[in-house]
Amino acid sequence: MSSADETLDRIKAQVEEETPDDIEIDSVAFEGPELVIYTPDAQTVANRDGIVRNLAQTLRKRINVRPTQEALVPPNEARARITQTIPEDAGVQNLDFDRQTGEVFIEAEKPGRVIGRHGATLDDISASVGWTPEVVRTPPMESSTVSNVRNYLKQEREERRDILQRVGRQINRPTTSDEDWVRLTTLGCCREVGRAAFILSTPESRILIDCGDKPGAEGEVPYLQAPEALAAGPNSLDAVVLTHAHLDHSALIPILFKYGYDGPIYTTAPTRDLMGLLQLDYLDVASKEGRTPPYESQQVRDALKHTIPLEFGNVTDIAPDIKLTMHNAGHILGSAVCHFHIGEGRYNVAFSGDIHYKDTRLLDGAVNDFPRVETLVLESTYGGKNDYQTDQSDSERVLRDVINEAYENDGKILIPAFAVGRSQELMLVLEEAMRKGDIPTMPVYLDGMIREATAIHTAYPEYLRDDLRQRILYEDENPFLAEQFEQVDGGDEMRQDIADDEPAIILTTSGMVTGGPVMSWLRLLGSDPDSTMAFVGYQAEGTLGRQIQRGQDEITLGDTSGPRAERVSLKMGVETVDGFSGHADRQGLESFVETMHPRPEKILCVHGDASTTNQLSSALYQKFNMRTHNPKNLETFRLS
């Protein structure tokens, strides 16, 4: 008998001892970070206060109670009973039964009506049919990504369960080492922006945090071949943890599966969906530009299949000696500050990912309240001594002025923006400004993935600010559905018609002008002195966006060294509107550290150019008298 089986036998005995005599325990199993208890009395367990909570405290595991097969009413009969139980105005769209888990997934327009007061309707459903109801919301905007991900995971249920069981056994394996250390190795994004990647290792475990590309620098990838990284093979990793979906953090995760990785990815549910969207677009852009993609779409699907979504605030075992808790980072939808608790109180490390400390129209600001943190790995994108962003209200006023001036000149306003995060923030600003008459009502064309990314936002309203969530769900005032927003879906022919037509705002990817539809717009509008290009986000060194921002008035589009290269004389106006970035500025980063509870002993300043990380590191040392570093790539720090 394997050690995992012995552990499960011991746990089953504990569960039987801790539960009342009238409750039968059929079996227990590890599935990912959860301990699953199968019982024909699942409803009894659910209805008795304290049973699951007490088991979780005793076993120090996340507990999921599921019914055994014989406790389930056949699906056809169950469907009829469930339909009769749920109020008609709940807007149920679909019922999906999973026999392996005993769960019935109920997709509805109004999940609250399915749940009922204090969960009464769910209790009635479970008592009537034996199935455990799980409610998912029908997105207010149809999202092909959300639909495709849900359908794909449904098709892969059997294999996914095998993955979860294998991961569960790996997490719960016996520890074997008497050594006591924690090391952190930097594989990218040190003294640079992009290709974020770190290895967190102990004598027992190895965790990869992020695995991204570098904008504007083809071929510069994380140092995965380093001895501290994957020299022993991809499956020397216990887990991959993804802070958020932007490509400089997520683009190269599928390449791990190309080379044989078969372990879990931990992130939030919206990050999982956005990750898939952006990675598939990454492949599409590479193909259109004649570049060889580093992986195929199958590896993107493999990444989705191996993702275990976590909710903010849930403490989760991801290795025998490491627990992970994710907290809102305020950067984009689903972005997380990742807190790692190592050993039995041995050490605590937090990775900020990308953070925005203050509230925005879209998201609440980053969380920085942790039980303990000895080391903080802190982004420094805007950490330079002069990197103070304009107040958001001032930024919005400047943007309105830019738009009004271009409108008066009968020109277009071209705004390159990240599809995820900045675009939705700008849509909220533009919708309100037009509704209040601060700018003329005109078409706002969404080009690239922006509309699809926006639909994903509406599928996860619980991650948005309260007032925005209320507008989307309950007040029938979804700002993202305002009639002035129009999708560009006719290719270059439609773009030409827009360029020849009335004044308009064009919100387009890519945000750093490194490819995508913004290139077509530069061809069409670049030589028009009446039009204006407005930068609202960070432009990394080496990108075309940074060159234009610095005043370059002749640019090359397409393959800069090949026969397809095209020179464009840039005569359109160029404006930079600070304050819309999803990153905290210097003041925000200092405030994040100052108000941390508790404050860390050591900070590593990363994800910024060399001067920026050095300036922030020095400032934090002087202001808070703590150890700080601005590491290079391929450095290893012994933390404990």
XYZ file of C-alpha atoms in Angstrom:
640
model
C 0.000 0.000 0.000
C 1.358 3.465 -0.950
C 1.970 6.154 1.629
C -0.883 8.196 0.086
C -3.287 5.282 0.591
C -2.108 4.859 4.153
C -2.670 8.568 4.743
C -6.196 8.357 3.312
C -7.010 5.347 5.500
C -5.849 7.268 8.547
C -7.862 10.338 7.532
C -10.983 8.243 6.897
C -10.685 6.814 10.400
C -10.398 10.346 11.794
C -13.425 11.493 9.780
C -15.509 8.560 11.036
C -14.457 9.312 14.591
C -15.345 13.019 14.301
C -18.769 12.604 12.632
C -22.012 11.554 14.366
C -22.798 7.825 14.378
C -25.824 8.234 12.089
C -23.678 9.523 9.218
C -22.072 6.914 6.987
C -18.688 7.670 5.414
C -18.213 5.770 2.154
C -14.734 6.960 1.113
C -12.302 9.872 1.154
C -10.039 11.093 -1.634
C -7.497 13.804 -2.341
C -8.568 15.980 -5.273
C -6.153 18.849 -5.777
C -5.891 20.864 -2.569
C -9.186 19.483 -1.238
C -10.086 16.432 0.789
C -13.315 15.021 -0.669
C -15.601 13.007 1.592
C -18.153 10.780 -0.145
C -21.232 9.900 1.869
C -24.850 8.876 1.175
C -25.746 11.387 3.901
C -24.300 14.493 2.207
C -27.441 16.546 2.847
C -27.408 15.612 6.555
C -23.785 16.717 6.806
C -24.594 20.005 5.059
C -27.553 20.758 7.333
C -25.805 20.127 10.640
C -23.887 23.119 11.863
C -20.220 22.670 12.552
C -19.489 19.239 11.045
C -17.511 20.426 8.016
C -15.939 23.309 9.945
C -14.786 21.011 12.753
C -13.394 18.466 10.302
C -11.482 21.200 8.463
C -9.974 22.415 11.727
C -9.080 18.904 12.908
C -7.589 17.723 9.616
C -6.267 21.140 8.555
C -7.649 20.519 5.067
C -10.190 22.143 2.789
C -13.184 19.801 2.912
C -15.677 19.049 0.148
C -18.589 16.706 0.936
C -20.174 14.860 -1.983
C -23.012 12.335 -2.275
C -22.394 8.739 -3.286
C -23.913 7.482 -6.535
C -26.776 5.612 -4.866
C -27.921 8.822 -3.170
C -28.567 10.544 -6.510
C -31.942 10.773 -8.236
C -31.537 9.949 -11.980
C -30.732 13.107 -14.001
C -33.991 13.228 -16.000
C -36.109 13.048 -12.864
C -33.777 15.392 -11.020
C -34.032 17.939 -13.835
C -37.825 18.051 -13.522
C -37.709 18.418 -9.728
C -35.065 21.150 -9.862
C -37.012 23.096 -12.496
C -40.109 22.977 -10.288
C -38.127 24.109 -7.213
C -36.387 27.150 -8.730
C -38.478 30.327 -9.190
C -39.306 30.956 -12.833
C -37.840 34.468 -12.791
C -34.349 33.078 -11.986
C -33.775 32.746 -15.727
C -32.277 29.248 -15.663
C -30.380 28.654 -18.905
C -28.882 25.220 -18.396
C -28.595 22.259 -16.006
C -25.500 20.074 -16.247
C -25.071 16.913 -14.161
C -21.635 15.554 -13.217
C -22.048 11.985 -11.996
C -18.415 11.703 -10.907
C -18.777 14.474 -8.335
C -22.529 14.366 -7.694
C -22.779 18.044 -8.613
C -25.432 19.715 -10.741
C -24.329 23.001 -12.295
C -27.184 25.470 -12.637
C -26.561 28.354 -15.021
C -28.961 31.226 -14.395
C -29.344 34.906 -15.140
C -30.196 35.588 -11.471
C -28.185 33.244 -9.258
C -29.595 34.854 -6.109
C -33.060 33.540 -6.979
C -31.595 30.041 -7.407
C -29.771 30.230 -4.081
C -32.741 31.563 -2.133
C -32.797 33.306 1.227
C -29.887 31.985 3.319
C -29.443 29.203 0.748
C -32.937 27.767 1.318
C -33.594 26.921 -2.338
C -30.260 25.129 -2.679
C -31.064 23.114 0.438
C -34.440 22.187 -1.040
C -32.790 21.062 -4.278
C -30.208 18.922 -2.503
C -32.833 17.348 -0.227
C -35.086 16.571 -3.194
C -32.573 15.078 -5.640
C -29.392 14.289 -3.678
C -27.220 16.251 -6.125
C -25.086 19.082 -4.798
C -26.146 22.280 -6.615
C -23.467 24.668 -7.881
C -24.729 27.953 -9.332
C -22.981 29.838 -12.135
C -24.082 33.153 -13.582
C -25.066 33.635 -17.208
C -22.794 36.490 -18.331
C -24.739 39.720 -19.103
C -22.589 39.954 -22.241
C -22.129 36.784 -24.234
C -18.516 35.628 -23.988
C -17.247 32.963 -26.349
C -14.200 32.532 -24.097
C -16.200 31.820 -20.942
C -18.501 29.505 -22.887
C -15.615 27.676 -24.552
C -13.706 27.252 -21.290
C -16.767 25.892 -19.482
C -17.558 23.489 -22.328
C -13.955 22.330 -22.641
C -13.632 21.627 -18.915
C -16.946 19.771 -19.073
C -15.614 17.559 -21.882
C -12.405 16.891 -19.952
C -14.046 16.044 -16.623
C -12.725 12.506 -16.407
C -9.132 13.434 -17.192
C -9.370 16.521 -15.008
C -10.445 14.371 -12.072
C -7.401 12.142 -12.653
C -5.223 15.267 -12.676
C -6.732 16.498 -9.417
C -6.260 13.130 -7.721
C -2.642 12.982 -8.821
C -2.063 16.562 -7.630
C -3.741 15.755 -4.314
C -1.437 12.813 -3.703
C 1.576 14.969 -4.597
C 0.531 17.678 -2.145
C -0.038 15.159 0.632
C 3.131 13.108 0.147
C 5.304 12.613 3.256
C 8.107 15.103 3.782
C 11.559 13.527 3.558
C 14.161 16.187 4.311
C 15.532 17.366 7.646
C 17.058 20.476 6.056
C 15.515 23.861 6.691
C 15.879 26.600 4.068
C 13.912 28.745 1.633
C 15.417 30.050 -1.607
C 14.166 32.452 -4.247
C 15.671 32.545 -7.749
C 14.981 35.333 -10.239
C 14.410 34.070 -13.798
C 13.174 37.316 -15.367
C 11.736 40.837 -14.890
C 14.705 42.040 -12.827
C 16.027 45.448 -13.870
C 13.591 45.172 -16.788
C 9.849 45.090 -17.449
C 8.561 41.789 -18.768
C 9.286 38.037 -18.741
C 8.261 37.741 -15.105
C 9.343 34.414 -13.589
C 10.595 33.256 -10.188
C 11.347 29.928 -8.527
C 10.488 29.552 -4.841
C 12.123 26.422 -3.452
C 12.516 24.497 -0.212
C 14.133 21.098 0.455
C 10.693 19.580 -0.306
C 9.095 21.753 -2.981
C 9.597 23.979 -6.016
C 7.063 26.576 -7.156
C 7.240 28.651 -10.375
C 5.607 32.058 -10.025
C 4.624 33.532 -13.423
C 6.179 32.778 -16.802
C 5.819 35.685 -19.227
C 7.342 37.225 -22.317
C 9.099 40.572 -22.752
C 7.158 43.173 -24.791
C 9.049 44.396 -27.827
C 11.911 41.929 -27.365
C 11.313 38.763 -29.362
C 13.346 35.850 -28.069
C 14.003 37.254 -24.592
C 12.312 34.659 -22.407
C 12.666 33.642 -18.748
C 15.830 31.705 -17.856
C 13.996 28.407 -17.492
C 17.121 26.450 -18.388
C 18.950 27.655 -15.261
C 19.994 24.959 -12.735
C 17.633 26.402 -10.122
C 14.787 26.359 -12.651
C 13.886 23.415 -14.880
C 17.271 21.757 -15.395
C 15.852 18.679 -13.656
C 12.817 18.750 -15.971
C 9.437 20.513 -15.870
C 7.977 17.947 -13.509
C 10.487 18.871 -10.849
C 7.961 21.642 -10.194
C 5.210 21.102 -7.663
C 3.082 23.921 -9.049
C 2.867 27.037 -11.176
C 1.259 30.107 -9.607
C 0.037 32.886 -11.913
C -0.470 36.378 -10.474
C -2.491 37.684 -13.447
C -3.181 37.190 -17.138
C -1.120 39.898 -18.871
C 1.294 38.318 -21.330
C 4.436 39.589 -19.627
C 3.387 37.251 -16.790
C 1.466 34.446 -18.537
C 2.504 34.152 -22.208
C 4.943 31.245 -21.858
C 3.096 29.053 -19.378
C 1.892 26.747 -22.213
C 5.497 26.084 -23.213
C 5.885 24.206 -19.932
C 3.304 21.684 -21.154
C 5.049 21.462 -24.510
C 8.112 20.180 -22.681
C 6.265 17.764 -20.436
C 4.936 19.611 -17.396
C 1.851 17.854 -16.077
C 1.199 19.662 -12.807
C -1.234 22.280 -11.556
C -1.571 25.998 -12.241
C -3.070 28.017 -9.407
C -4.778 31.313 -10.194
C -8.217 32.934 -9.982
C -11.086 31.876 -12.263
C -11.157 35.141 -14.284
C -7.374 34.978 -14.723
C -7.745 31.449 -16.092
C -10.230 32.623 -18.744
C -8.279 35.768 -19.620
C -5.059 33.741 -19.785
C -6.590 31.479 -22.417
C -7.898 34.442 -24.415
C -4.571 36.293 -24.426
C -2.431 33.236 -25.131
C -4.519 32.224 -28.143
C -4.313 35.798 -29.444
C -0.550 35.695 -28.824
C -0.345 32.714 -31.195
C -2.607 34.409 -33.730
C -0.540 37.611 -33.797
C 2.702 35.628 -34.160
C 1.251 33.719 -37.095
C -0.020 36.870 -38.848
C 3.389 38.517 -38.441
C 5.203 35.535 -39.918
C 6.849 34.467 -36.644
C 7.032 30.868 -35.437
C 4.904 30.557 -32.301
C 6.706 28.942 -29.331
C 3.827 26.506 -28.738
C 0.496 25.411 -30.203
C -3.116 25.929 -29.197
C -3.195 22.420 -27.694
C -0.753 23.554 -25.017
C -3.089 26.463 -24.184
C -5.878 23.928 -23.668
C -3.548 21.798 -21.546
C -2.876 24.815 -19.333
C -6.605 25.449 -18.903
C -7.219 21.793 -18.061
C -4.548 21.845 -15.347
C -5.694 25.117 -13.761
C -7.115 24.977 -10.252
C -8.973 28.258 -9.623
C -8.750 29.802 -6.156
C -10.846 32.478 -4.493
C -9.361 35.474 -2.735
C -8.634 34.809 0.921
C -8.742 30.993 0.807
C -5.673 29.337 2.332
C -4.709 26.441 0.039
C -2.121 23.666 0.313
C -0.109 23.549 -2.911
C 2.852 21.441 -1.708
C 3.679 19.382 1.403
C 5.202 22.421 3.106
C 3.681 25.435 1.271
C 0.287 27.113 1.578
C -0.891 29.797 -0.863
C -3.372 32.599 -0.268
C -4.373 34.994 -3.046
C -5.548 38.556 -2.393
C -6.859 41.269 -4.713
C -4.019 43.175 -6.402
C -6.209 45.901 -7.960
C -4.322 45.709 -11.277
C -6.711 43.899 -13.620
C -9.649 41.525 -13.250
C -8.613 38.573 -11.083
C -5.076 39.842 -10.455
C -3.616 38.595 -7.188
C -1.011 39.357 -4.568
C 0.261 35.852 -3.774
C 1.177 35.040 -0.163
C 3.161 31.853 0.531
C 3.270 30.371 4.029
C 6.179 27.926 4.190
C 6.487 25.128 6.725
C 4.918 25.289 10.145
C 5.479 29.008 10.540
C 9.001 28.810 9.097
C 8.796 31.664 6.581
C 6.366 33.860 4.639
C 6.888 35.425 1.198
C 4.485 37.671 -0.715
C 4.681 38.405 -4.460
C 2.889 41.598 -5.397
C 2.567 40.719 -9.082
C 1.410 44.012 -10.602
C -0.535 46.151 -8.158
C -2.671 49.271 -8.061
C -2.921 50.545 -4.502
C -5.853 52.938 -4.874
C -9.409 52.138 -5.911
C -10.262 52.707 -9.563
C -13.588 52.862 -11.387
C -13.172 49.153 -12.110
C -11.525 47.540 -9.077
C -10.825 47.947 -5.390
C -7.215 48.741 -4.502
C -4.620 46.108 -3.595
C -4.796 44.194 -0.308
C -1.689 44.353 1.893
C -2.892 42.883 5.201
C -1.286 39.488 5.894
C -0.735 37.372 9.022
C 3.042 37.464 8.407
C 5.452 38.498 5.662
C 9.224 38.306 6.025
C 10.039 38.998 2.343
C 8.044 41.010 -0.201
C 8.786 40.769 -3.937
C 7.512 44.133 -5.139
C 6.855 45.410 -8.649
C 8.582 48.705 -9.478
C 7.195 49.676 -12.891
C 6.541 53.259 -11.759
C 8.963 53.229 -8.820
C 11.307 55.960 -10.075
C 11.765 59.127 -8.030
C 9.754 61.176 -10.536
C 7.084 58.580 -11.254
C 4.091 60.294 -9.719
C 0.917 59.807 -11.688
C -1.752 62.412 -12.103
C -4.808 62.142 -9.896
C -7.474 60.111 -11.703
C -9.985 62.961 -11.871
C -7.317 65.201 -13.411
C -6.363 62.448 -15.847
C -9.954 62.099 -16.966
C -10.216 65.861 -17.459
C -7.054 65.859 -19.625
C -8.407 62.970 -21.706
C -11.709 64.802 -22.207
C -9.779 67.876 -23.401
C -7.766 65.773 -25.876
C -10.963 64.209 -27.228
C -12.799 67.515 -27.523
C -9.922 69.141 -29.396
C -9.638 66.273 -31.883
C -13.426 66.287 -32.352
C -13.396 70.005 -33.107
C -10.697 69.337 -35.723
C -12.932 66.672 -37.279
C -10.303 64.068 -36.449
C -10.123 60.671 -34.792
C -8.791 59.811 -31.343
C -6.692 56.635 -31.425
C -6.100 55.069 -27.994
C -3.883 51.982 -27.866
C -4.684 50.073 -24.684
C -4.342 46.683 -23.088
C -7.415 44.611 -23.893
C -7.666 43.636 -20.237
C -7.961 46.329 -17.587
C -7.212 49.695 -19.145
C -9.757 49.277 -21.922
C -12.595 48.600 -19.485
C -11.506 51.525 -17.283
C -11.560 53.799 -20.333
C -14.954 52.503 -21.441
C -16.368 53.510 -18.062
C -14.806 56.977 -18.341
C -16.046 57.515 -21.902
C -19.556 56.247 -21.186
C -19.962 58.628 -18.241
C -18.419 61.591 -20.079
C -20.841 61.173 -22.988
C -23.804 60.564 -20.694
C -23.033 63.793 -18.801
C -22.265 65.790 -21.962
C -18.605 66.415 -21.086
C -17.605 65.147 -24.529
C -19.762 64.816 -27.648
C -21.557 61.525 -28.138
C -19.721 59.746 -30.935
C -18.924 56.162 -31.918
C -16.360 54.367 -29.769
C -14.922 51.568 -31.882
C -13.473 48.560 -30.039
C -10.812 46.780 -32.061
C -9.062 43.530 -31.228
C -9.997 41.511 -28.156
C -11.409 44.390 -26.152
C -15.075 43.484 -26.415
C -14.438 39.825 -25.589
C -12.277 40.797 -22.602
C -15.075 43.115 -21.473
C -17.588 40.268 -21.693
C -15.349 38.206 -19.413
C -15.444 41.071 -16.884
C -19.231 40.892 -16.814
C -19.030 37.121 -16.225
C -17.165 37.734 -12.950
C -18.882 40.779 -11.407
C -17.938 39.669 -7.886
C -14.353 40.751 -8.675
C -15.425 44.299 -9.618
C -16.145 47.295 -7.396
C -19.481 47.157 -5.592
C -21.103 50.084 -7.408
C -20.095 48.745 -10.827
C -21.278 45.254 -9.935
C -24.657 46.677 -8.942
C -24.970 48.513 -12.257
C -24.125 45.393 -14.220
C -26.349 42.995 -12.318
C -29.252 44.760 -10.703
C -29.942 48.161 -12.208
C -30.118 47.262 -15.887
C -27.560 49.973 -16.541
C -24.611 47.953 -17.737
C -22.216 50.706 -18.891
C -20.362 48.270 -21.134
C -23.513 47.845 -23.220
C -23.869 51.562 -24.039
C -24.954 51.970 -27.656
C -21.932 54.061 -28.661
C -19.602 51.046 -28.242
C -19.215 49.255 -31.582
C -17.076 46.233 -32.370
C -14.721 46.422 -35.351
C -15.345 43.085 -37.021
C -14.944 43.870 -40.699
C -11.148 43.892 -40.928
C -9.230 46.549 -42.856
C -12.196 47.348 -45.078
C -14.259 48.422 -42.051
C -11.261 50.281 -40.614
C -10.930 52.251 -43.850
C -14.629 53.180 -43.716
C -14.213 54.371 -40.094
C -11.110 56.373 -41.001
C -13.030 58.093 -43.823
C -16.120 58.760 -41.704
C -17.101 61.172 -38.921
C -15.044 61.869 -35.772
C -14.753 58.846 -33.539
C -12.763 57.286 -30.728
C -10.873 54.101 -31.549
C -9.902 51.918 -28.610
C -7.529 49.277 -29.914
C -4.926 46.699 -29.001
C -1.998 46.393 -28.576
C -1.334 48.729 -25.696
C 2.404 49.097 -26.381
C 2.050 49.215 -30.194
C 3.898 45.919 -30.604
C 1.469 44.356 -33.083
C -2.208 43.757 -33.619
C -4.848 46.114 -35.091
C -3.176 49.312 -33.849
C -0.705 48.858 -36.728
C -3.534 49.116 -39.265
C -4.767 52.284 -37.588
C -1.314 53.853 -37.776
C -1.291 53.167 -41.520
C -4.713 54.776 -41.898
C -4.420 57.717 -39.485
C -0.704 58.238 -38.866
C -0.351 60.913 -41.543
C -3.538 62.789 -40.530
C -2.597 65.956 -38.577
C -6.198 66.379 -37.384
C -6.176 63.070 -35.525
C -4.551 62.327 -32.190
C -2.941 59.288 -30.617
C -3.364 59.205 -26.833
C -1.182 56.927 -24.707
C -2.839 55.925 -21.448
C -0.575 53.098 -20.261
C 3.026 52.106 -19.742
C 5.228 51.907 -22.843
C 8.118 49.523 -22.233
C 11.632 50.236 -23.435
C 12.166 48.861 -26.946
C 8.514 49.048 -28.011
C 7.220 51.138 -30.892
C 4.908 52.833 -28.424
C 7.894 54.121 -26.443
C 9.530 55.397 -29.669
C 6.398 57.301 -30.703
C 5.951 58.629 -27.179
C 9.499 60.029 -27.304
C 8.724 61.965 -30.483
C 9.828 59.705 -33.323
C 7.957 61.070 -36.336
C 8.798 58.380 -38.865
C 8.043 54.790 -37.982
C 8.397 51.377 -39.587
C 5.464 48.992 -39.603
C 5.640 45.289 -40.351
C 8.909 43.337 -40.484
C 11.461 46.112 -39.934
C 14.212 44.203 -41.749
C 12.220 42.457 -44.473
C 10.570 43.350 -47.759
C 7.210 43.908 -46.012
C 8.579 46.855 -44.024
C 6.504 50.000 -44.460
C 7.601 53.527 -43.523
C 4.931 55.880 -42.197
C 5.432 59.601 -41.650
C 3.712 60.324 -38.351
C 1.867 63.640 -38.479
C -0.997 62.910 -36.064
C -0.815 64.505 -32.654
C 0.646 62.406 -29.825
C -0.446 62.866 -26.223
C 0.392 60.986 -23.028
C -2.352 60.997 -20.409
C -0.931 59.816 -17.091
C -3.092 58.361 -14.358
C -4.780 55.504 -16.205
C -2.085 52.925 -15.591
C -2.980 49.756 -13.750
C 0.272 50.075 -11.804
C 0.813 51.928 -8.559
C 3.065 54.975 -8.908
C 5.995 55.774 -6.598
C 3.712 57.152 -3.905
C 1.358 54.165 -4.184
C 4.224 51.678 -3.882
C 5.591 53.452 -0.807
C 2.107 53.573 0.713
C 1.605 49.879 0.015
C 4.744 49.080 2.013
C 4.115 51.665 4.743
C 0.621 50.386 5.511
C 1.470 46.682 5.298
C 0.505 44.777 8.394
C 2.977 43.510 9.365
C 5.732 45.304 7.461
C 8.231 42.933 5.798
C 11.847 42.549 6.871
C 13.158 42.409 3.306
C 11.973 43.717 -0.072
C 13.138 42.738 -3.548
C 12.307 45.453 -6.094
C 11.597 43.878 -9.504
C 9.627 44.517 -12.709
C 11.129 47.901 -13.506
C 14.154 49.145 -15.426
C 17.534 49.277 -13.697
C 17.338 52.909 -12.555
C 13.729 52.559 -11.370
C 14.328 49.449 -9.253
C 17.478 51.006 -7.804
C 15.696 54.259 -6.902
C 12.760 52.480 -5.278
C 15.042 50.086 -3.395
C 17.089 52.986 -2.011
C 14.008 54.985 -1.059
C 12.392 52.110 0.833
C 15.638 51.423 2.697
C 16.012 55.043 3.733
C 12.363 55.574 4.622
C 11.621 52.349 6.490
C 15.072 51.121 7.567
C 14.581 47.672 6.034
C 16.763 45.464 3.874
C 16.089 46.078 0.200
C 17.540 44.758 -3.071
C 17.152 45.396 -6.767
C 18.254 41.958 -7.980
C 19.574 40.957 -11.361
C 18.170 38.038 -13.296
C 19.609 34.662 -12.251
C 20.289 35.648 -8.655
C 19.370 33.284 -5.833
C 18.488 34.564 -2.372
C 18.544 32.329 0.678
C 15.597 33.702 2.614
C 15.641 31.365 5.610
